[in-house]
PDB file of C-alpha atoms in Angstrom:
ATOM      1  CA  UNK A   1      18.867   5.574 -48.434  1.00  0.00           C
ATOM      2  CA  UNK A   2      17.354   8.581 -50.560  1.00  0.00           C
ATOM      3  CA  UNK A   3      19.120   9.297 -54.071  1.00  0.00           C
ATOM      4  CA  UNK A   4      18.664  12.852 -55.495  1.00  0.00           C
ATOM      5  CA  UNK A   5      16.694  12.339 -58.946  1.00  0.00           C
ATOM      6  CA  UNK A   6      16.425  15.645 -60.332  1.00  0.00           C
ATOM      7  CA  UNK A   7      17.031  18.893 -58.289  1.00  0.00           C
ATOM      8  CA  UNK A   8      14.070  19.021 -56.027  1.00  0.00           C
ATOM      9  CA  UNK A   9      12.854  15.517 -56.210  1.00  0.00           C
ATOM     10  CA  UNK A  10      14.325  12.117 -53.687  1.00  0.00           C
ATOM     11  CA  UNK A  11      13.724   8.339 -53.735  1.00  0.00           C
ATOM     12  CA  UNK A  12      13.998   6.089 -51.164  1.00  0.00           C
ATOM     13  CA  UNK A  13      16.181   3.500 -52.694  1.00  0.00           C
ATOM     14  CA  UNK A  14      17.243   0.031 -50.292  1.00  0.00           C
ATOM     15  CA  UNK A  15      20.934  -0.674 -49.930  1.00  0.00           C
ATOM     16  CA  UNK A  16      21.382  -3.956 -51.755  1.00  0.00           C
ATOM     17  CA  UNK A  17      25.336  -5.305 -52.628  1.00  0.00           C
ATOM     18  CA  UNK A  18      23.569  -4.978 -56.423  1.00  0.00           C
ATOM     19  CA  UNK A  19      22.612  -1.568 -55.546  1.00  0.00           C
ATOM     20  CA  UNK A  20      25.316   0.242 -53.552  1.00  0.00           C
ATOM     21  CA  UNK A  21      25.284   3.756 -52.541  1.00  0.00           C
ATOM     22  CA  UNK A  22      26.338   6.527 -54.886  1.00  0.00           C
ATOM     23  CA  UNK A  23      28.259  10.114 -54.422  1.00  0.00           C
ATOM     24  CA  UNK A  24      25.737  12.623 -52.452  1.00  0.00           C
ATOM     25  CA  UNK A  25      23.334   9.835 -51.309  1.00  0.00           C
ATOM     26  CA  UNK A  26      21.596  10.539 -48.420  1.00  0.00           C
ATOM     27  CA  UNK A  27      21.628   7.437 -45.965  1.00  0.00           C
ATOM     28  CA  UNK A  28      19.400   6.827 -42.936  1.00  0.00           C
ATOM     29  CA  UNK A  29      19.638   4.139 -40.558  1.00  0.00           C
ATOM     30  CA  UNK A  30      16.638   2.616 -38.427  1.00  0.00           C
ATOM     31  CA  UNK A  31      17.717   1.807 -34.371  1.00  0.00           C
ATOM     32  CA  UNK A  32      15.655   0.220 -32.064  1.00  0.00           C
ATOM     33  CA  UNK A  33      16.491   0.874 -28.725  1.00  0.00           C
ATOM     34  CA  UNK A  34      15.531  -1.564 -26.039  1.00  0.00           C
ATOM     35  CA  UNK A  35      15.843   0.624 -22.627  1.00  0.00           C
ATOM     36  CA  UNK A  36      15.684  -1.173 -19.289  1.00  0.00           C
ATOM     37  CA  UNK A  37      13.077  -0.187 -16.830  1.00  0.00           C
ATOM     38  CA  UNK A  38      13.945   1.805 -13.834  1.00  0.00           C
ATOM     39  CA  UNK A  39      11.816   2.594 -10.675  1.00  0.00           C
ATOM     40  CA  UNK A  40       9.522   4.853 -11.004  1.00  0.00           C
ATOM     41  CA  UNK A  41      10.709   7.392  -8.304  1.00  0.00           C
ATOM     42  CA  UNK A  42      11.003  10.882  -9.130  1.00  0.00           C
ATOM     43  CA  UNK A  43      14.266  12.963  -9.189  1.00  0.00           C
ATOM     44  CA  UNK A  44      14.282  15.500  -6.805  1.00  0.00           C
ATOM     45  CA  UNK A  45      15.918  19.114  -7.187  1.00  0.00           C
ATOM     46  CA  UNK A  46      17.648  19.892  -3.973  1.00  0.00           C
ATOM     47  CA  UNK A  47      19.567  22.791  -4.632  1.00  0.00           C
ATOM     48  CA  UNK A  48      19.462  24.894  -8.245  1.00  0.00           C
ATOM     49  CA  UNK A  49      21.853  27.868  -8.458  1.00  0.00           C
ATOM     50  CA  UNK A  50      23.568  29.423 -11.414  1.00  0.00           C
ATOM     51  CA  UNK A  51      26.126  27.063 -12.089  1.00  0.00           C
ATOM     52  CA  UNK A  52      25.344  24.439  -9.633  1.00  0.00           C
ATOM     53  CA  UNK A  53      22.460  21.488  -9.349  1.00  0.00           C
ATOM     54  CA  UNK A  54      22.370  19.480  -6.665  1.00  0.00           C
ATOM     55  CA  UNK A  55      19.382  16.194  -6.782  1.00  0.00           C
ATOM     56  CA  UNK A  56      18.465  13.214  -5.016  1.00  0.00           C
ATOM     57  CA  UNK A  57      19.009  10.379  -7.104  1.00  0.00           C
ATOM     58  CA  UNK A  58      16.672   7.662  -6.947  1.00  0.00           C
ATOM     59  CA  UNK A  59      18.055   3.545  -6.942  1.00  0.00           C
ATOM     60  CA  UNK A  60      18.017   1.865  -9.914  1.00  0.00           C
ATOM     61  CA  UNK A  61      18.572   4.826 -12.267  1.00  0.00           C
ATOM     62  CA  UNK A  62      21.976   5.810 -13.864  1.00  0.00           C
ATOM     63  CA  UNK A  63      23.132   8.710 -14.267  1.00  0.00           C
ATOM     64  CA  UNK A  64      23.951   9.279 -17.631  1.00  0.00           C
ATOM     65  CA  UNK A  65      23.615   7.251 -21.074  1.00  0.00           C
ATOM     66  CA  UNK A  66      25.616   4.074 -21.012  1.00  0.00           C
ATOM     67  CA  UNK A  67      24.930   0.706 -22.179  1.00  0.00           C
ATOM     68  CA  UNK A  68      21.418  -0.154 -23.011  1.00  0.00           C
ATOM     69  CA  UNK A  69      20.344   3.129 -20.782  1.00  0.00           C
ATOM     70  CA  UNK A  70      19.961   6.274 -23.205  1.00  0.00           C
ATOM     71  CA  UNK A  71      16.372   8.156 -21.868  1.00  0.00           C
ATOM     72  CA  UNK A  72      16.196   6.568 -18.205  1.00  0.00           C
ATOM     73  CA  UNK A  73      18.699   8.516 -17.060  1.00  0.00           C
ATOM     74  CA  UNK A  74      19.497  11.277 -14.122  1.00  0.00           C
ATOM     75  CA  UNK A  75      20.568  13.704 -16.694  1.00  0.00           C
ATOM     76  CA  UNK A  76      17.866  12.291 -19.338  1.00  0.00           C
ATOM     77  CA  UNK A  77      15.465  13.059 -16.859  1.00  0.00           C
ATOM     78  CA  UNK A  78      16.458  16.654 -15.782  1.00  0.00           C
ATOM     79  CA  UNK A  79      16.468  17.593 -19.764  1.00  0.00           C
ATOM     80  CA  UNK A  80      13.075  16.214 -20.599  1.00  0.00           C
ATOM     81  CA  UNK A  81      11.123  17.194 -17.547  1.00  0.00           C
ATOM     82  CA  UNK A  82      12.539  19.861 -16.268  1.00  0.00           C
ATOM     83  CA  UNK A  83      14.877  21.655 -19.460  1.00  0.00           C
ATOM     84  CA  UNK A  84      18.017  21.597 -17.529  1.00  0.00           C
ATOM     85  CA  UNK A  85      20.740  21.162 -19.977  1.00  0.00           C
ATOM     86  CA  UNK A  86      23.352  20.791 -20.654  1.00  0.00           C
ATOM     87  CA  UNK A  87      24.294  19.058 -16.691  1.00  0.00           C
ATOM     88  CA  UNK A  88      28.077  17.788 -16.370  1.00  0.00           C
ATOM     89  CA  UNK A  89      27.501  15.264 -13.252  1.00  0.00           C
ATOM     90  CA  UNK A  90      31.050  15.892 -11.070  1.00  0.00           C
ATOM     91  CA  UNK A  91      31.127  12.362  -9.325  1.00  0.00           C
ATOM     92  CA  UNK A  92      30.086   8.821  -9.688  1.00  0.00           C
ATOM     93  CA  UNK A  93      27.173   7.460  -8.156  1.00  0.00           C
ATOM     94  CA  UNK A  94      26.676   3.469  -9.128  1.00  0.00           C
ATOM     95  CA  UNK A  95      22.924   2.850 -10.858  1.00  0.00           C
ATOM     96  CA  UNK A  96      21.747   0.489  -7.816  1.00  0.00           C
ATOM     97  CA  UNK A  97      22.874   3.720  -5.504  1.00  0.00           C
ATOM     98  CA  UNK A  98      20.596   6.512  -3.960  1.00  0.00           C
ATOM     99  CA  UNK A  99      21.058   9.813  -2.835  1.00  0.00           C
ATOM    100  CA  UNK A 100      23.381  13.616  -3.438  1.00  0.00           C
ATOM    101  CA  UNK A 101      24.339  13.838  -7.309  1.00  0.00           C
ATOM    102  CA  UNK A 102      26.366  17.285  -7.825  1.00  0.00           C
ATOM    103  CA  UNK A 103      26.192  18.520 -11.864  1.00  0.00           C
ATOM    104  CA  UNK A 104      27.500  21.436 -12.759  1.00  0.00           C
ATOM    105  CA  UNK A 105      26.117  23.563 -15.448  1.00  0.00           C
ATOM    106  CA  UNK A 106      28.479  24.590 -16.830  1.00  0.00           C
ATOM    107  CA  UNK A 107      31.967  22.781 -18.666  1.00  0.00           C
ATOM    108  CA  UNK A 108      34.441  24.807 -16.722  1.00  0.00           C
ATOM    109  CA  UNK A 109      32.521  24.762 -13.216  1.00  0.00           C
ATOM    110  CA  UNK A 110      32.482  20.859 -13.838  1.00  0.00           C
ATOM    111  CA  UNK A 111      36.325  20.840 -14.108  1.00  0.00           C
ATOM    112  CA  UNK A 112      36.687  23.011 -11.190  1.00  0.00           C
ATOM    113  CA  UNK A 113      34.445  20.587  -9.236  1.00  0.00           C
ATOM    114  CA  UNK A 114      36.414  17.280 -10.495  1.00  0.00           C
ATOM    115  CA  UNK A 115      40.369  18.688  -9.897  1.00  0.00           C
ATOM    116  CA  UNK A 116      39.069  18.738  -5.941  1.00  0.00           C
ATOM    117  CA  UNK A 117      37.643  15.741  -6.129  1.00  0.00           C
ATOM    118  CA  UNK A 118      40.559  14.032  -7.315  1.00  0.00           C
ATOM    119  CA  UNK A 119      42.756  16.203  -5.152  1.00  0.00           C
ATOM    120  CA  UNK A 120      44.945  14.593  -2.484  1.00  0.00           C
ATOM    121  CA  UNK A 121      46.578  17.220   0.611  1.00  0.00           C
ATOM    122  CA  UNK A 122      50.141  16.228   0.781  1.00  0.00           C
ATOM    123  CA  UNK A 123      50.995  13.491   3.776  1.00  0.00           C
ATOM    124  CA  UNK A 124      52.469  15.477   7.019  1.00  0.00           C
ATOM    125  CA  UNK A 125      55.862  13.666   8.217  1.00  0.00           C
ATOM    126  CA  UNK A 126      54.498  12.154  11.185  1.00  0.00           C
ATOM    127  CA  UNK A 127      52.046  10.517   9.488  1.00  0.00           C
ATOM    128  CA  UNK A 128      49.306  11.422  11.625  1.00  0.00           C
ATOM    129  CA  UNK A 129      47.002  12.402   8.638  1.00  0.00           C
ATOM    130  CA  UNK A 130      45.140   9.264   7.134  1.00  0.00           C
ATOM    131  CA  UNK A 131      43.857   9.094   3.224  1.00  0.00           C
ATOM    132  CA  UNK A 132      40.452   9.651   4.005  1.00  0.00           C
ATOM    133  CA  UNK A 133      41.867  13.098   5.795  1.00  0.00           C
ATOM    134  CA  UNK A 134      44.216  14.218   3.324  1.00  0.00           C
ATOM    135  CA  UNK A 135      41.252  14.315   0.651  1.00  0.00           C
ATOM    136  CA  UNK A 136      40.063  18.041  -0.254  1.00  0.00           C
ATOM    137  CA  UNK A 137      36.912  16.667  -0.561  1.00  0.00           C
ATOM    138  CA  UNK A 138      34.584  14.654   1.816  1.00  0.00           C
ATOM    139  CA  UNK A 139      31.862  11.881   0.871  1.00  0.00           C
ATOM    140  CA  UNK A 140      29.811  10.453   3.618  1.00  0.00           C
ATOM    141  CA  UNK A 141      26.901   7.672   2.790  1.00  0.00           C
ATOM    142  CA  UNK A 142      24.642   5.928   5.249  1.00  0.00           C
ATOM    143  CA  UNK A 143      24.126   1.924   4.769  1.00  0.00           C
ATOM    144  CA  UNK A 144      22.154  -0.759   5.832  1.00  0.00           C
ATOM    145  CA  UNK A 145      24.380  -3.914   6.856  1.00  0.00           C
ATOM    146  CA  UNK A 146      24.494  -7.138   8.554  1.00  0.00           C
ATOM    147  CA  UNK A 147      24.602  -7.560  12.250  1.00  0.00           C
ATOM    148  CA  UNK A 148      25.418  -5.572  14.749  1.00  0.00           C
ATOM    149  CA  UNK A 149      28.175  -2.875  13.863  1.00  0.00           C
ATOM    150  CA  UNK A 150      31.121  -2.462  16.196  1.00  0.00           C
ATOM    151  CA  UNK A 151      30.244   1.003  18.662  1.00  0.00           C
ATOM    152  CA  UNK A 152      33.835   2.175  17.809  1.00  0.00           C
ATOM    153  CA  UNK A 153      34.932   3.646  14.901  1.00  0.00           C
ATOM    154  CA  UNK A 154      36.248   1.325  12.082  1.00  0.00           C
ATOM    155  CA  UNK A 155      38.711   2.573   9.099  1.00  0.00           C
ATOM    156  CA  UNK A 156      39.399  -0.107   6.047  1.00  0.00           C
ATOM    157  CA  UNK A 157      42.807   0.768   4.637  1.00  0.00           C
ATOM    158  CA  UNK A 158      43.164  -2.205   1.868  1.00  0.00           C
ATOM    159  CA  UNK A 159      43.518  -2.080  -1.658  1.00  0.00           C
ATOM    160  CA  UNK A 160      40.938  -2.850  -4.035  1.00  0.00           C
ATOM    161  CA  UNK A 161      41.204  -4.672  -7.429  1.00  0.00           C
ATOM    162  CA  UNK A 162      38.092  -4.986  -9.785  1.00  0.00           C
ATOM    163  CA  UNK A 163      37.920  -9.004 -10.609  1.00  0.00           C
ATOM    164  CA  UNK A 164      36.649  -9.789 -13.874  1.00  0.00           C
ATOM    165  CA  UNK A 165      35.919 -13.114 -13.518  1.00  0.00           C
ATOM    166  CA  UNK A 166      34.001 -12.965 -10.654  1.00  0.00           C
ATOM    167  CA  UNK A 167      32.012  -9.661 -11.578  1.00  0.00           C
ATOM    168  CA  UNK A 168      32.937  -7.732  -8.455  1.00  0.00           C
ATOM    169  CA  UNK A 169      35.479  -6.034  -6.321  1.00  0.00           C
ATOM    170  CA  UNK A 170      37.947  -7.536  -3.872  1.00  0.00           C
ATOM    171  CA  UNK A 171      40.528  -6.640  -1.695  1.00  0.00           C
ATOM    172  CA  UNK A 172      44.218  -7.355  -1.545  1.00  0.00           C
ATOM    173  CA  UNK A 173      45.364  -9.170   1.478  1.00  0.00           C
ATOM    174  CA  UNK A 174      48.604 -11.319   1.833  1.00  0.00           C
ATOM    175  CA  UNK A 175      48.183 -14.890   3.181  1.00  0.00           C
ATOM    176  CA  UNK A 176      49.149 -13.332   7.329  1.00  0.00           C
ATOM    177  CA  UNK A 177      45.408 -11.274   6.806  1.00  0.00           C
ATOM    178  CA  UNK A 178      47.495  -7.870   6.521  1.00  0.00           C
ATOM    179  CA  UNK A 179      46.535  -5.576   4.175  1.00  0.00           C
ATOM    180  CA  UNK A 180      48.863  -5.883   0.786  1.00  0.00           C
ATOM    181  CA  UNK A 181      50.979  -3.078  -0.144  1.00  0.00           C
ATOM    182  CA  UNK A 182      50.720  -3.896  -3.909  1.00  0.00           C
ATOM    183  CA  UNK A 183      50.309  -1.851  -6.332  1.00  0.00           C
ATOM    184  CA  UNK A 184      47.865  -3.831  -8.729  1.00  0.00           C
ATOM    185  CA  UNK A 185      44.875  -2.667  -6.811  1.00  0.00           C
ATOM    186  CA  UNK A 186      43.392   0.898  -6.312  1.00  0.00           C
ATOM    187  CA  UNK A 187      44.880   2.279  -2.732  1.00  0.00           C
ATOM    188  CA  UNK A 188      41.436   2.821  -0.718  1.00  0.00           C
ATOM    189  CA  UNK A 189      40.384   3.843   2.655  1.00  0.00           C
ATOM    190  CA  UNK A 190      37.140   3.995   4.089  1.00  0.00           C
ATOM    191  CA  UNK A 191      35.848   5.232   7.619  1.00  0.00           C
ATOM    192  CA  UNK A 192      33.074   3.454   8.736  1.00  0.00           C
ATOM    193  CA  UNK A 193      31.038   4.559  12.330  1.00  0.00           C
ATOM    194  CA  UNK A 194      27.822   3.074  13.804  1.00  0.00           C
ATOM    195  CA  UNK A 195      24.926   5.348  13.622  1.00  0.00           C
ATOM    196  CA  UNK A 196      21.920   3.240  14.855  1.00  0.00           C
ATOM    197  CA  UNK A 197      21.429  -0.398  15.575  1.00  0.00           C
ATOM    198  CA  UNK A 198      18.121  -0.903  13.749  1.00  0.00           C
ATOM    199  CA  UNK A 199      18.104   0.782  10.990  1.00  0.00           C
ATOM    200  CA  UNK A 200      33.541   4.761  -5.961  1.00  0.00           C
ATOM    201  CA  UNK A 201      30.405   2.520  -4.152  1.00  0.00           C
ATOM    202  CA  UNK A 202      32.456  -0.842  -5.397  1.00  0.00           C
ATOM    203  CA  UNK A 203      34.976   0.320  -2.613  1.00  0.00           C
ATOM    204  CA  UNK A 204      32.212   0.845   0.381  1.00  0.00           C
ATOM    205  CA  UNK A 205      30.384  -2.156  -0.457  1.00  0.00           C
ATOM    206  CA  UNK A 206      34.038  -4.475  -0.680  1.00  0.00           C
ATOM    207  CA  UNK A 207      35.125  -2.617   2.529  1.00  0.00           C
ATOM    208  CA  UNK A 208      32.084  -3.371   4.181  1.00  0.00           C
ATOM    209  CA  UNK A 209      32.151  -7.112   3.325  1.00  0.00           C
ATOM    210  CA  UNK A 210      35.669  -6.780   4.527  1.00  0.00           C
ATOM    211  CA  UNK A 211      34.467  -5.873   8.118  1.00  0.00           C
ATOM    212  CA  UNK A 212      32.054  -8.700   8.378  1.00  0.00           C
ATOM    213  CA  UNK A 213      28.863  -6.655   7.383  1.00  0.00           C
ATOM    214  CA  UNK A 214      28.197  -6.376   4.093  1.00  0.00           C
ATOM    215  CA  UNK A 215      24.706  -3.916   3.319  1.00  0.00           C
ATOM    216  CA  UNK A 216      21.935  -6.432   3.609  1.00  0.00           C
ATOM    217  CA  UNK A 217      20.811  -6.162   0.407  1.00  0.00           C
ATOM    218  CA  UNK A 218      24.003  -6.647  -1.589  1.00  0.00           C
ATOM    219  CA  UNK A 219      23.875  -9.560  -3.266  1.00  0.00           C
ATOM    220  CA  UNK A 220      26.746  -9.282  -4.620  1.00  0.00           C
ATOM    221  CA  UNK A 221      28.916  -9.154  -1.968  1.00  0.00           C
ATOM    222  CA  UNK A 222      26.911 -10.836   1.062  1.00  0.00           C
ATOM    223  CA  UNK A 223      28.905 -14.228   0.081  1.00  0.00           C
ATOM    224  CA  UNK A 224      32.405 -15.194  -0.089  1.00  0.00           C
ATOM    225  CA  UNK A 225      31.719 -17.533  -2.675  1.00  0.00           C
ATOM    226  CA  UNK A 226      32.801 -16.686  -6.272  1.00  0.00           C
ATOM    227  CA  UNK A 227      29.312 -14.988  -8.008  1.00  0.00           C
ATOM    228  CA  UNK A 228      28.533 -15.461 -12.069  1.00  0.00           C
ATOM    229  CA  UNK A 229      27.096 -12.032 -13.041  1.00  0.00           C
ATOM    230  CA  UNK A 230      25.462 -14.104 -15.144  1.00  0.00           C
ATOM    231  CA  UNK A 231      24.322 -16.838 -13.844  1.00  0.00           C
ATOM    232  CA  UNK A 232      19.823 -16.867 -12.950  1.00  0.00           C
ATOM    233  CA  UNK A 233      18.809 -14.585 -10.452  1.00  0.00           C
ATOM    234  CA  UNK A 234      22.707 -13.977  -8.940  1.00  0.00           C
ATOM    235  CA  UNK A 235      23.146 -10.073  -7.262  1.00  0.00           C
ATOM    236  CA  UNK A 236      21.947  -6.828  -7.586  1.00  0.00           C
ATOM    237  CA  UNK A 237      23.778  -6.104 -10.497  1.00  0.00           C
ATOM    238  CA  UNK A 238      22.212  -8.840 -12.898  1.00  0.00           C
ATOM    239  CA  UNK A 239      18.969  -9.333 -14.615  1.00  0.00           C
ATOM    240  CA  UNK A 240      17.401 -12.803 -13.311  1.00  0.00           C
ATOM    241  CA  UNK A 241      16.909 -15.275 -15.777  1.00  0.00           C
ATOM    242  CA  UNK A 242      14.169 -16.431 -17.473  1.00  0.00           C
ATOM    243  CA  UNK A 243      12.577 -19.054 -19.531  1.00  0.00           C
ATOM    244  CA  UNK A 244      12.380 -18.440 -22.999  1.00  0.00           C
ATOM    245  CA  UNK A 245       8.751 -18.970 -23.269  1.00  0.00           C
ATOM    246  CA  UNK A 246       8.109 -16.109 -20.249  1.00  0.00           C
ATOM    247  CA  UNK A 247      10.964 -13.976 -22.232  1.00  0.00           C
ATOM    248  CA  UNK A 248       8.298 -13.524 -24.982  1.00  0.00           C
ATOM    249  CA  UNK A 249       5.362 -12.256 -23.475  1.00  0.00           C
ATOM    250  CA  UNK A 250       4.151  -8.914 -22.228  1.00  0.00           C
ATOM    251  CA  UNK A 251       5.742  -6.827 -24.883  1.00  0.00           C
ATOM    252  CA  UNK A 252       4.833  -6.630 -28.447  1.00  0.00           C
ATOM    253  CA  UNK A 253       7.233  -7.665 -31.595  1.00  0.00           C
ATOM    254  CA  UNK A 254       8.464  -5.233 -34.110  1.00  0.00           C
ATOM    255  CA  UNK A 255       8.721  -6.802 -37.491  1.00  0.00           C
ATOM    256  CA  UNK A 256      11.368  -5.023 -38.357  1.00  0.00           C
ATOM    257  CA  UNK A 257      13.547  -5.476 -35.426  1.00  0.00           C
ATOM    258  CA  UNK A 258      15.810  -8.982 -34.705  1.00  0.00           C
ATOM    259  CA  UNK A 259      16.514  -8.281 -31.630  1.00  0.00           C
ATOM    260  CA  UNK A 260      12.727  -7.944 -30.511  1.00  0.00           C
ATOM    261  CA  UNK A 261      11.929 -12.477 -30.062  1.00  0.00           C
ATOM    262  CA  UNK A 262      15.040 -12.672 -27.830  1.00  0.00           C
ATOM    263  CA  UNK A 263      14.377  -9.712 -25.144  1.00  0.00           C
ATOM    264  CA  UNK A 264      13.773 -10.697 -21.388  1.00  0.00           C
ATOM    265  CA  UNK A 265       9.508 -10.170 -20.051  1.00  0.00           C
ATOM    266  CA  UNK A 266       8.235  -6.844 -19.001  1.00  0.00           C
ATOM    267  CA  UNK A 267       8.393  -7.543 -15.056  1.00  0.00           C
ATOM    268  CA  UNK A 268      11.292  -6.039 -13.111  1.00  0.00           C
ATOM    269  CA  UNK A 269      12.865  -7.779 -10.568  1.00  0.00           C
ATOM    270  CA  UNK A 270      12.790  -7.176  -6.809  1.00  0.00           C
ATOM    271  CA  UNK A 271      16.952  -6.753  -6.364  1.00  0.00           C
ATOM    272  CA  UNK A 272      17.034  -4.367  -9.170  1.00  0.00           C
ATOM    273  CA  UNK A 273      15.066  -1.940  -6.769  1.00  0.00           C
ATOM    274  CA  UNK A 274      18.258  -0.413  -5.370  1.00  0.00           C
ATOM    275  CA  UNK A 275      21.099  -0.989  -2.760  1.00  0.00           C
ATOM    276  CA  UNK A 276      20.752   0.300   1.250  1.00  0.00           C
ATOM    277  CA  UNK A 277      23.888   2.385   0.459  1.00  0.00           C
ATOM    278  CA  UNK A 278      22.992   6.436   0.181  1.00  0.00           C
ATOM    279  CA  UNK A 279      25.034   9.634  -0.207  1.00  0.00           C
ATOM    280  CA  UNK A 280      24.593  11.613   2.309  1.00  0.00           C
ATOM    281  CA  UNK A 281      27.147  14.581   1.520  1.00  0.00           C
ATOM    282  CA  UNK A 282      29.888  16.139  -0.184  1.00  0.00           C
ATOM    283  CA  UNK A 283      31.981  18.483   1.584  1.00  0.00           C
ATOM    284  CA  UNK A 284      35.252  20.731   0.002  1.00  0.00           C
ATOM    285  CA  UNK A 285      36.909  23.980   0.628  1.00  0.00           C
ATOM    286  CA  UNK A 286      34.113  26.591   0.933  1.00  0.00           C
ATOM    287  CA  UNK A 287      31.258  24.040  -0.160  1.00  0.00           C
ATOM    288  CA  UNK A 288      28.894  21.789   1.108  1.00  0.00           C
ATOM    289  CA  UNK A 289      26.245  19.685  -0.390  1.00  0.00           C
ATOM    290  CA  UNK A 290      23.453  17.413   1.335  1.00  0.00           C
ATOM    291  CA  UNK A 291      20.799  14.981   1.052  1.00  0.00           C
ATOM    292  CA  UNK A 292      18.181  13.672   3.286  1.00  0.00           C
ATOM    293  CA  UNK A 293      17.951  10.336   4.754  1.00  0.00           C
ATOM    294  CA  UNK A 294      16.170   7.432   2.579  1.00  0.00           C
ATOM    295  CA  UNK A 295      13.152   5.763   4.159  1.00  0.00           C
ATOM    296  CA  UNK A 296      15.031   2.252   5.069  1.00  0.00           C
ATOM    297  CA  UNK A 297      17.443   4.627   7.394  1.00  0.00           C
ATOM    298  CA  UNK A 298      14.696   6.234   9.026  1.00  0.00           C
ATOM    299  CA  UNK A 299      16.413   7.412  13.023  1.00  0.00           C
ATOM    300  CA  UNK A 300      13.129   8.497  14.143  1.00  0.00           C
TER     301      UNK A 300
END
C-alpha cells in the first residue's frame, strides 16, 4: 500500500488491522501464479484473413485463460508470439484435444460465427432429417479407438448428462438399453464411420464408449467403473499423484509465497500429452474450415 505524504512524495506503508488503509491510498497486491506445463508443440496459423484465424491447436493446451492456465494458452500464445489480438475463439475445443480452432477477430464476426453454430434447421414432417443433419454447421474429428470399428456407418442418438461425482459424462439409457427420452441430459447425436483399421468432445468421447470403442487413450472413459478425478494417476484429465517428498523438488521456493511447499514436481505426466480425438473441420453456409491429419492418424 503507498500513502501520499506530501504532493509529490509516496510511502510504502504494510496493511496491518493497527494500520488500515486511508482515503486516496494507493493499494497493490502481490499474485503468484502457478501455471501448469503444456507440451511444447507450436501453434500453427492455418488460415489468417481479415476477420478470420483459423490454427491447429496442439493437445494439452487450452484455449483461453481458465483455472490455473492464464499465459499457456491458444489465445495467450497468438498475442505474445505472434501480436494477434484481440482473438474471440467461436467453438470449444477441450485442453486434452488437437486440431481446427476458428477465432474471429473481431466481436461482431465472433457472434455471427456462434448464432450458426448454435443454429438448428427446423425438423421436416417425415422425419427423415436427423440432428446431426439439421445443424447449419458441420464438425467432423478423426479418433483413435479400441478394436475393430464396425465397416457400416454408426449414429449415437442418446442423451448426455455431465456426472459430478464421477468426473465425467454419461449417457441416459432406461433399464430395456433404449435410449431415454428425458430431458435431464443434453439431447446429442453423433455420426461415427470407419476410416482405417490401423490407425462438445465430452459427447464424442461418451458416445464412443457407448459403441464399445472408446479412443485408446481415454482414460477416462475406457472403463465402466466409476473414476475419482482425483484419485493417483486416474485419466487424462487429472494430475497423478505424488509423494510429498517428490512434490518438493525441482522447483525453487518463493519466500513470500504459501502456496509454493505444497505444489506438485516439475515432471509432466505421460496422459497429460493429449487425447487421439482431432478436429478435422468445420463446415456452414458459404464456409469451410480444415485441418490436417495428426501423426497417430497417419493413412499413408
Amino acid at each position: 500500500m503507498k500513502r501520499r505524504r506530501e504532493e509529490e512524495e509516496m510511502e510504502i506503508v504494510w496493511q496491518t488491522p493497527a494500520n488500515p488503509p486511508e482515503r486516496h491510498d494507493y493499494i497493490f497486491r502481490n499474485a503468484f501464479r502457478h501455471e501448469p506445463p503444456v507440451m511444447a508443440w507450436d501453434v500453427s496459423i492455418l488460415q489468417k484473413e481479415p476477420d478470420v484465424l483459423t490454427v491447429c491447436k496442439p493437445a494439452s493446451v487450452p484455449v483461453h485463460a481458465s483455472g490455473q492456465y492464464r499465459k499457456n494458452t491458444v489465445v495467450g500464445i497468438l498475442e505474445a508470439e505472434h501480436g494477434l489480438a484481440p482473438l474471440f475463439p467461436i467453438h470449444r475445443l477441450d485442453r486434452l484435444v488437437s486440431g481446427l480452432l476458428i477465432l474471429a477477430r473481431s466481436a461482431s464476426k465472433a457472434d455471427f460465427f456462434r448464432q450458426q453454430v448454435k443454429c438448428m434447421l427446423p425438423y421436416p414432417s417425415n422425419g427423415k432429417k436427423s440432428r446431426i443433419e439439421a445443424r447449419v454447421v458441420h464438425k467432423q474429428y478423426v479418433a483413435k479407438v479400441v478394436g475393430v470399428f464396425p465397416e457400416d456407418e454408426q449414429v449415437v442418438n442418446v442423451n448426455v448428462n455431465f456426472n459430478v461425482r464421477e468426473g465425467r459424462s454419461t449417457v441416459e439409457v432406461e433399464s430395456a438399453g433404449n435410449a431415454c427420452t428425458s430431458l435431464k441430459g443434453k439431447a446429442a447425436s453423433t455420426k461415427f464411420t470407419r476410416i482405417s483399421t490401423n490407425g462438445t468432445h465430452s459427447i464424442i468421447r461418451v458416445h464412443l464408449q457407448y459403441t464399445g470403442h472408446p479412443i485408446a487413450n481415454d482414460m477416462l472413459y475406457l472403463s465402466d467403473e466409476i473414476v475419482d478425478p482425483f484419485s493417483k494417476g486416474m485419466g487424462a484429465d487429472s494430475t497423478a499423484g505424488v509423494s510429498e517428498e517428490d512434490s518438493k523438488e525441482g522447483f525453487s521456493i518463493d519466500p513470500m509465497c504459501t502456496n509454493c511447499p505444497n505444489l506438485a514436481h516439475k515432471g509432466y505426466d505421460t496422459d497429460q500429452e493429449g487425447l487421439w480425438l482431432h478436429c478435422l473441420r468445420y463446415t456452414g453456409p458459404g464456409w469451410t474450415y480444415e485441418c490436417p491429419y495428426p501423426e497417430w492418424a497417419s493413412l499413408d
